[in-house]
Every structure is written in C-alpha cells, then in structure tokens.
Amino acid sequence: MTEQTFDADTAPDAQYPDAVEAIRTRRSGHNFDPDGDVAEETLREIVRDATLAPSAFNLQPWEFVAVRDEERLDDLVDLAYGQEHLRDAGTGVVVVGHTDAERTAERVYNEWAEAGRISEEDAADRIAQAEDDDADREFAVRNASLAAENFLLSAHARGLKATPMTGFDFEGVDEFLGLPDDLIPVVLIALGESGGDEPERLPRRSVDDVLHVDDY
Ligand SMILES: Cc1cc2nc3c(=O)[nH]c(=O)nc-3n(C[C@H](O)[C@H](O)[C@H](O)COP(=O)(O)O)c2cc1C
C-alpha cells in the first residue's frame, strides 16, 4: 500500500506564530463570521498538523470527519443541542478515535521494524497483540485528544477560530457519521473565520495550584 507522508521540516507555511504565542493566544470562540469560508486546502493543512500530534507507538489512532454541507451541518447542530456557533462556523470537524490499535498496527509496527527501531519478531508480536486486545475507549480518547489540541492550535495560528465541543449526543453523532464499530467520536470542533473578538479569557488556576513535584 502506498501512503502519502509529510515532511514537517520542509513545510511551506513557516510564517505562522511560534508555538508559545499560539498557545497563549488561542481561544474557544462563539463569535464566528457566518459569511466566512474555510478553504478545503486550509482544512487539509490543519488536519495534517493534527496528524503530527504524538500518539502511543505512533499508532495515530484518529480520523477527522468534516461536516460542511449546510443540511448536514444543521443536523449536526441539532445533535450538538442547538449550539448555534457551530452553524456560524460553517465547518464541524468530529475528531474520531480508534478504540482498537488493530486498525493501524500492521502498518505502523512494520514501519518501526523497517526503520530498524524494533526487530521484525517484535513487530509481529505487537501486531498479534493488537489483534487480540479488547476495545479500549481510553486509548481512543487520549490519542485523539492530543490530535484535537494540535488541530486547535494550527487553526488558531492560521488566523481561524476553532472551538472544541463535547456538548453533543455521542451516540447520535456516531450514528449520524456512520462510524464503524471500533471508532468513537471524541471531540467536535467548530471551525471557521472569526466574527470578531471574544469575551476576555476567564482566569486559569495558578501553577502553584496545579503543579506537584515528586508526589501529590
Ligand atoms: C472537553 C471540552 C469540551 C468543551 N465543550 C464545549 C461545548 O460543548 N461548547 C462550547 O462552546 N465550548 C466548549 N468547550 C470550550 C470551553 O468552554 C473553553 O475551552 C473554556 O471555557 C476555556 O476557554 P478558552 O478555550 O477560550 O481558553 C469545551 C472545551 C473542552 C476542552
């Protein structure tokens, strides 16, 4: 199977703000421009950035379902309990996680072996293990959530607004998208052009409050 790969070191879009600036200025917005439009090429670039997120053993157990058709988006807004900013955004991206490593295990472990990072025997063992393992929702949620954060930061760095949402009917969205049994929706991202400023960011807990060293 021939798969496309992406060389992050030679990406043509190096003019965007650096990571720390993007982290510090990213917001979840409700104020989208309802007349705005995100080009499909831009969506593809953001998804490519999302795929550069870390994942367990580089298994990349994620998919992205972009809902852009107006009627489909109306249905998705209903499934998101009427959150209107999703409609204004114009694109809803459901980040989907694999509950089973089996989907990518063969390809990925063979890549580890081909790169000389593990033995062929180890790769075969890991592939067999992935085939035996039961479904694991945590595996899906952990990995797909990291990809989702990359998505948010990339969209923001490109001057777009991207709001993560879990206020939606998970079973309904699962069915609406026609997801296979081993895939689950993890987070829905409203993606669009900004309609203006957002209310000031609410305070964050202090580092002293959240950082524990050596022990809780
Ligand atoms: C797991 C999760 C679920 C969220 N669900 C929603 C949602 O359903 N609708 C929404 O408008 N925002 C949602 N948000 C956005 C949060 O309200 C927002 O991240 C938080 O208020 C902090 O604001 P900031 O992202 O602008 O810093 C969600 C964020 C996360 C991480």
mmCIF file with all atom_site columns, C-alpha atoms in Angstrom, residues 1-5 107 111:
data_model
loop_
_atom_site.group_PDB
_atom_site.id
_atom_site.type_symbol
_atom_site.label_atom_id
_atom_site.label_alt_id
_atom_site.label_comp_id
_atom_site.label_asym_id
_atom_site.label_entity_id
_atom_site.label_seq_id
_atom_site.pdbx_PDB_ins_code
_atom_site.Cartn_x
_atom_site.Cartn_y
_atom_site.Cartn_z
_atom_site.occupancy
_atom_site.B_iso_or_equiv
_atom_site.pdbx_formal_charge
_atom_site.auth_seq_id
_atom_site.auth_comp_id
_atom_site.auth_asym_id
_atom_site.auth_atom_id
_atom_site.pdbx_PDB_model_num
ATOM 1 C CA . MET A 1 1   ? 0.000 0.000  0.000  1.00 0.00 ? 1   MET A CA 1
ATOM 2 C CA . THR A 1 2   ? 1.451 3.413  -0.960 1.00 0.00 ? 2   THR A CA 1
ATOM 3 C CA . GLU A 1 3   ? 0.806 6.021  1.702  1.00 0.00 ? 3   GLU A CA 1
ATOM 4 C CA . GLN A 1 4   ? 1.466 9.737  1.480  1.00 0.00 ? 4   GLN A CA 1
ATOM 5 C CA . THR A 1 5   ? 3.858 11.073 4.048  1.00 0.00 ? 5   THR A CA 1
ATOM 6 C CA . ARG A 1 107 ? 1.466 -0.679 9.010  1.00 0.00 ? 107 ARG A CA 1
ATOM 7 C CA . GLU A 1 111 ? 7.495 0.887  9.845  1.00 0.00 ? 111 GLU A CA 1
#
